[in-house]
GROMACS .gro file of C-alpha atoms in nm:
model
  206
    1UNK     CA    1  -1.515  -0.284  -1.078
    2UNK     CA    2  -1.751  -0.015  -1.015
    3UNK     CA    3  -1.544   0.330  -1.008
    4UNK     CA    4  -1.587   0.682  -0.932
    5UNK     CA    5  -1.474   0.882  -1.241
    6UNK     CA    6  -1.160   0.980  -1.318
    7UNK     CA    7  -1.047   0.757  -1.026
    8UNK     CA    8  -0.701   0.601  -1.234
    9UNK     CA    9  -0.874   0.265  -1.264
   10UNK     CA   10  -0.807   0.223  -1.663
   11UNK     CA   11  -0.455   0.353  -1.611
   12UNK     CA   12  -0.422   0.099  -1.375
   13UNK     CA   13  -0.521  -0.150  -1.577
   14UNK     CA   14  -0.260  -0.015  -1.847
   15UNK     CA   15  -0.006  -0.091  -1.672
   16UNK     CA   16  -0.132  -0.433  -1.570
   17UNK     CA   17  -0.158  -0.541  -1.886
   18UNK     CA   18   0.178  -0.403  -1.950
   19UNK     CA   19   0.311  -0.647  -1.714
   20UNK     CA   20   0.116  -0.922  -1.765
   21UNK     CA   21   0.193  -0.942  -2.173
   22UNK     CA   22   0.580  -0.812  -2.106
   23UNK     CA   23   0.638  -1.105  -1.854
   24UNK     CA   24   0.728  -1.476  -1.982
   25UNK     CA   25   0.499  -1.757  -2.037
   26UNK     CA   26   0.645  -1.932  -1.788
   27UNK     CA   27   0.591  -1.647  -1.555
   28UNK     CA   28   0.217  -1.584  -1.631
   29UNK     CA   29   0.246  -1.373  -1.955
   30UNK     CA   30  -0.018  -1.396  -2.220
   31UNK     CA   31  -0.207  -1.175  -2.457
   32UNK     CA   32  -0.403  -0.839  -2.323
   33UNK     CA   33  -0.707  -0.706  -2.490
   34UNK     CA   34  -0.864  -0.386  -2.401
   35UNK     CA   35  -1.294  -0.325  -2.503
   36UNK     CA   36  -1.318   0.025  -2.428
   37UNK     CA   37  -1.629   0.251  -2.551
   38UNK     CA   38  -1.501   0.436  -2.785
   39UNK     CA   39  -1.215   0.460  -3.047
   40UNK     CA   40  -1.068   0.797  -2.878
   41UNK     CA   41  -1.018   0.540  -2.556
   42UNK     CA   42  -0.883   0.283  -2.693
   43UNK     CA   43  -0.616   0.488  -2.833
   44UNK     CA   44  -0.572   0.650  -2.488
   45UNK     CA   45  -0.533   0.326  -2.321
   46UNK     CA   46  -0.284   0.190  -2.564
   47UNK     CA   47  -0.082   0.525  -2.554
   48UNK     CA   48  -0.082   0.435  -2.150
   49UNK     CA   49   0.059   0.084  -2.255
   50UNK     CA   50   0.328   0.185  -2.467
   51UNK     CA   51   0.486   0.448  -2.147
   52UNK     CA   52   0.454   0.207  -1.925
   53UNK     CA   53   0.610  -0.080  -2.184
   54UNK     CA   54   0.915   0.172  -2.158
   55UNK     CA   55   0.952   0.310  -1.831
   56UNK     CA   56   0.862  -0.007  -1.638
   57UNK     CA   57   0.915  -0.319  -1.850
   58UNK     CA   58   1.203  -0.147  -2.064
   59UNK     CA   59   1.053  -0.255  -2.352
   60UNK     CA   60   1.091  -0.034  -2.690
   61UNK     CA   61   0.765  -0.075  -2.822
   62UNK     CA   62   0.569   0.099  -3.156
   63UNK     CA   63   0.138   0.118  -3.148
   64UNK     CA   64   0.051  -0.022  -3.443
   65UNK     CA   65  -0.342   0.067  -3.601
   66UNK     CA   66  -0.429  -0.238  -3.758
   67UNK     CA   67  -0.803  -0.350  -3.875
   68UNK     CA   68  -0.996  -0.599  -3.702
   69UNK     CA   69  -1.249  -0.825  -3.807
   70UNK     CA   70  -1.575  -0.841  -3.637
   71UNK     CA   71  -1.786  -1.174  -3.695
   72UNK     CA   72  -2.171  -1.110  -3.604
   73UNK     CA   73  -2.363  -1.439  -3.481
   74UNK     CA   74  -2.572  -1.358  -3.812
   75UNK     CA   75  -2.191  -1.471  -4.027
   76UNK     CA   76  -2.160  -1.106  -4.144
   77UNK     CA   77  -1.818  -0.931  -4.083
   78UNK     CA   78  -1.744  -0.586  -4.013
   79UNK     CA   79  -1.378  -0.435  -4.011
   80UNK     CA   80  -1.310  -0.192  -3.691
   81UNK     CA   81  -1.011  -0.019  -3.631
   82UNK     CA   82  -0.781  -0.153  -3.310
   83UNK     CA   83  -0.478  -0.088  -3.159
   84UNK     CA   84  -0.184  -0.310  -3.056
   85UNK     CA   85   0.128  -0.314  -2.882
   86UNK     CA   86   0.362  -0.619  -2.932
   87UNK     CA   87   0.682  -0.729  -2.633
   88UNK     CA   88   0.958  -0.905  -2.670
   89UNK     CA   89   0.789  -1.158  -2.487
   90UNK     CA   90   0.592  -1.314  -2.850
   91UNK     CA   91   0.257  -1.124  -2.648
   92UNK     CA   92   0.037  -0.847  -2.744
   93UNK     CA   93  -0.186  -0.603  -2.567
   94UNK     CA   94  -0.471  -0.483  -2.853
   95UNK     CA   95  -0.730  -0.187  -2.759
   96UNK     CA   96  -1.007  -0.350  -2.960
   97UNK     CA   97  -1.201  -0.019  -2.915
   98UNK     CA   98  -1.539  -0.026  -3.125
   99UNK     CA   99  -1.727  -0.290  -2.906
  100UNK     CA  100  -1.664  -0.609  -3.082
  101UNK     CA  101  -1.924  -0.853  -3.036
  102UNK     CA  102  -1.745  -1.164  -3.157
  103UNK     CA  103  -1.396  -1.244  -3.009
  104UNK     CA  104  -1.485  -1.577  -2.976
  105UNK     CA  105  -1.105  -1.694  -3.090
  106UNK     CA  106  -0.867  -1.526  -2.874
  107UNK     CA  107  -0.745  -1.560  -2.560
  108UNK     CA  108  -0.580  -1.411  -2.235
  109UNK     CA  109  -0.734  -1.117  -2.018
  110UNK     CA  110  -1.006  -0.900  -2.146
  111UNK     CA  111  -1.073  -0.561  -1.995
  112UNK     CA  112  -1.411  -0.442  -2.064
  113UNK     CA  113  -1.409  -0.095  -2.005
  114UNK     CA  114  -1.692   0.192  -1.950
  115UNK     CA  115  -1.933  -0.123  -1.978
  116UNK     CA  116  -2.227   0.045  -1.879
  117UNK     CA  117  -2.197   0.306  -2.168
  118UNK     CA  118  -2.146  -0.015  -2.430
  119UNK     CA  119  -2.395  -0.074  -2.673
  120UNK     CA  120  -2.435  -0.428  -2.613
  121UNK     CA  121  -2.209  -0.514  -2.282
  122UNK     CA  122  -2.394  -0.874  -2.245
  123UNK     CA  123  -2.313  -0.959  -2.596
  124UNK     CA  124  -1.943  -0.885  -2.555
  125UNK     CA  125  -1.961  -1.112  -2.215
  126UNK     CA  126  -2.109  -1.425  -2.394
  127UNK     CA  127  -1.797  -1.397  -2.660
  128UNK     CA  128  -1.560  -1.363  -2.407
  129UNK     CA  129  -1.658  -1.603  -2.171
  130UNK     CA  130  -1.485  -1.880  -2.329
  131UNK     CA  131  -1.162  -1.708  -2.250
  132UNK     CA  132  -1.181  -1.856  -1.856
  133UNK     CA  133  -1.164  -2.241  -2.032
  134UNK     CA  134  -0.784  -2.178  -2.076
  135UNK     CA  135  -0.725  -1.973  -1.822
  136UNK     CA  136  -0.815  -1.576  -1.904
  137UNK     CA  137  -0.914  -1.337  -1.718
  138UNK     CA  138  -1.236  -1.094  -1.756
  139UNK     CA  139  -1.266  -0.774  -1.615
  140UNK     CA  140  -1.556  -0.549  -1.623
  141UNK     CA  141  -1.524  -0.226  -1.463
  142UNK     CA  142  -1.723   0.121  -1.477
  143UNK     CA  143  -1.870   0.419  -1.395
  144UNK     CA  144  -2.259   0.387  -1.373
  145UNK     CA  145  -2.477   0.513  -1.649
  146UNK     CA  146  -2.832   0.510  -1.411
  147UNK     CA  147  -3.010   0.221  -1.259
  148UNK     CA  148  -3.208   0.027  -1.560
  149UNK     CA  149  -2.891  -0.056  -1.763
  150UNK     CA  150  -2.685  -0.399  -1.804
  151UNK     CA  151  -2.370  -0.299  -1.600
  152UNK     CA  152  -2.609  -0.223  -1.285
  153UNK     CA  153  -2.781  -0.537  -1.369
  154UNK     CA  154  -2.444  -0.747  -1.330
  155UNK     CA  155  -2.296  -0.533  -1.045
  156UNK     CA  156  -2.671  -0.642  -0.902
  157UNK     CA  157  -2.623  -1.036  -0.976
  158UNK     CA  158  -2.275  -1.021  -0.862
  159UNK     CA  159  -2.330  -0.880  -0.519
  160UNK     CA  160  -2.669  -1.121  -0.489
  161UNK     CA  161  -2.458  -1.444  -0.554
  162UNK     CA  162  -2.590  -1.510  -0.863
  163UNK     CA  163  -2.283  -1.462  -1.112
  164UNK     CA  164  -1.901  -1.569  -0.989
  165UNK     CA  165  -1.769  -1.208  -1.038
  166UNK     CA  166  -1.647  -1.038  -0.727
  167UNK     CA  167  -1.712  -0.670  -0.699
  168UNK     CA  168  -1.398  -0.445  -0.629
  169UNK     CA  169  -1.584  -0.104  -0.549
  170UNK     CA  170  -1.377   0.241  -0.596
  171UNK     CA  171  -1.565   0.537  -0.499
  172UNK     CA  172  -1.456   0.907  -0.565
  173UNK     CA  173  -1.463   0.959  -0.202
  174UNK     CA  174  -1.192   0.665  -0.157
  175UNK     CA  175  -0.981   0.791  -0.436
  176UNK     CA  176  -0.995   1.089  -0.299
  177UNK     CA  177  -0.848   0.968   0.062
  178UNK     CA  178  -0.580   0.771  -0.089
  179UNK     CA  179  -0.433   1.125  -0.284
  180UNK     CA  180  -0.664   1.201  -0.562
  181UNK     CA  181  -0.623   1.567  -0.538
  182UNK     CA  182  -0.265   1.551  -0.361
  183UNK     CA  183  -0.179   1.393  -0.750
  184UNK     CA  184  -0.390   1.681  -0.930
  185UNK     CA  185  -0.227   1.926  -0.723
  186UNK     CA  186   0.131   1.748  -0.823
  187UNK     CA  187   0.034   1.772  -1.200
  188UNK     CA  188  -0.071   2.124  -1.201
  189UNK     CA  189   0.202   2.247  -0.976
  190UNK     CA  190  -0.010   2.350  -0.745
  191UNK     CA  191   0.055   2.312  -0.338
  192UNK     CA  192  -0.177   2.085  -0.140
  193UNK     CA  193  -0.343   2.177   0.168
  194UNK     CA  194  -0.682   2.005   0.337
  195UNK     CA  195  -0.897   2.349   0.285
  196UNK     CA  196  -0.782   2.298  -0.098
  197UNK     CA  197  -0.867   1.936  -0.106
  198UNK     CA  198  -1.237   1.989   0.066
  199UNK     CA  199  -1.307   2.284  -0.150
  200UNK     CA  200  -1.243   2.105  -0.427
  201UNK     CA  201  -1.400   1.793  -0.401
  202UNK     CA  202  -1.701   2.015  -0.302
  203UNK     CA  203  -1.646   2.184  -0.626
  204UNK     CA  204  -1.669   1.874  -0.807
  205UNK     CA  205  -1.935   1.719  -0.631
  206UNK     CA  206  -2.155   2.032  -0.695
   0.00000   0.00000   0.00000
């Protein structure tokens, strides 16, 4: 997913994960796990999880901060702090949010987030690609962060044929058609009109 900023992708992904690890096995539930860029975003994400676990699964749910262990390829371990949400449903979504490189034993959909700003976005692909055997999910989705740098490389390989990804493409200009600013406008209290909405995005195109 390539996205304009502050387009709602990652909060849309919140609450997909929601309702992928609130549903059922039998229904297509299975564990979530969210490799954001930063610990402050992880924590954001799994603060999105837990409103939507209650508003649209109706599930009471705590965020637990638990540590994870990291496993280099070298056989060194590192402890990062994660987040985690468990359902009802025996599944978990975890905001494993300082780039783990080695998550070789889990499995279910993986949401790489902000790739392009990751310190090593190809390493956390090859540890997650085993995922797919039983039937995971990977998502990679970001802003860019200039032209020489491994997100624009796979965004490049995808669209070329090279990789299976598919690209999904959100622009600012597209978020901005489907209510971008009508939402702002909502938040702040503010009144919507079309002079508003072009001034704006001028504003924050400038």
């Amino acid at each position: 997913g390539v996205k304009g900023r502050r387009t709602g992708i990652t909060f849309a992904e919140a609450l997909d994960h929601t309702l992928i690890a609130a549903a059922k096995r039998s229904a297509g539930g299975q564990n979530c796990f969210y490799i954001g860029d930063t610990k402050a975003t992880g924590r954001e994400f799994i603060g999105y999880v837990a409103h939507f676990a209650k508003i649209v699964a109706g599930d009471l749910v705590t965020v637990e901060e638990f540590l994870f262990e990291d496993q280099k390829d070298d056989g060194t371990t590192s402890m990062i702090s994660a987040f985690r949400v468990r359902f009802s449903s025996g599944f978990r979504v975890e905001a494993l949010s300082s780039r783990p490189e080695n998550i070789r034993g889990l499995q279910g959909v993986v949401c790489i987030d902000e790739a392009a700003f990751h310190k090593d976005v190809r390493a956390v692909l090859d540890a997650v690609n085993a995922l797919l055997i039983w039937g995971g999910k990977i998502r990679v989705i970001s802003t860019h962060n200039g032209v020489l740098n491994p997100f624009n490389d796979l965004v490049r390989e995808a669209r070329a044929g090279k990789t299976p990804f598919s690209i999904h493409d959100i622009p600012f200009g597209d978020a901005v058609k489907n209510g971008l600013f009508k939402r702002v406008c909502l938040m702040k209290g503010e009144t919507w009109t079309p002079e508003a909405e072009a001034a704006w995005e001028a504003k924050i195109r400038g």
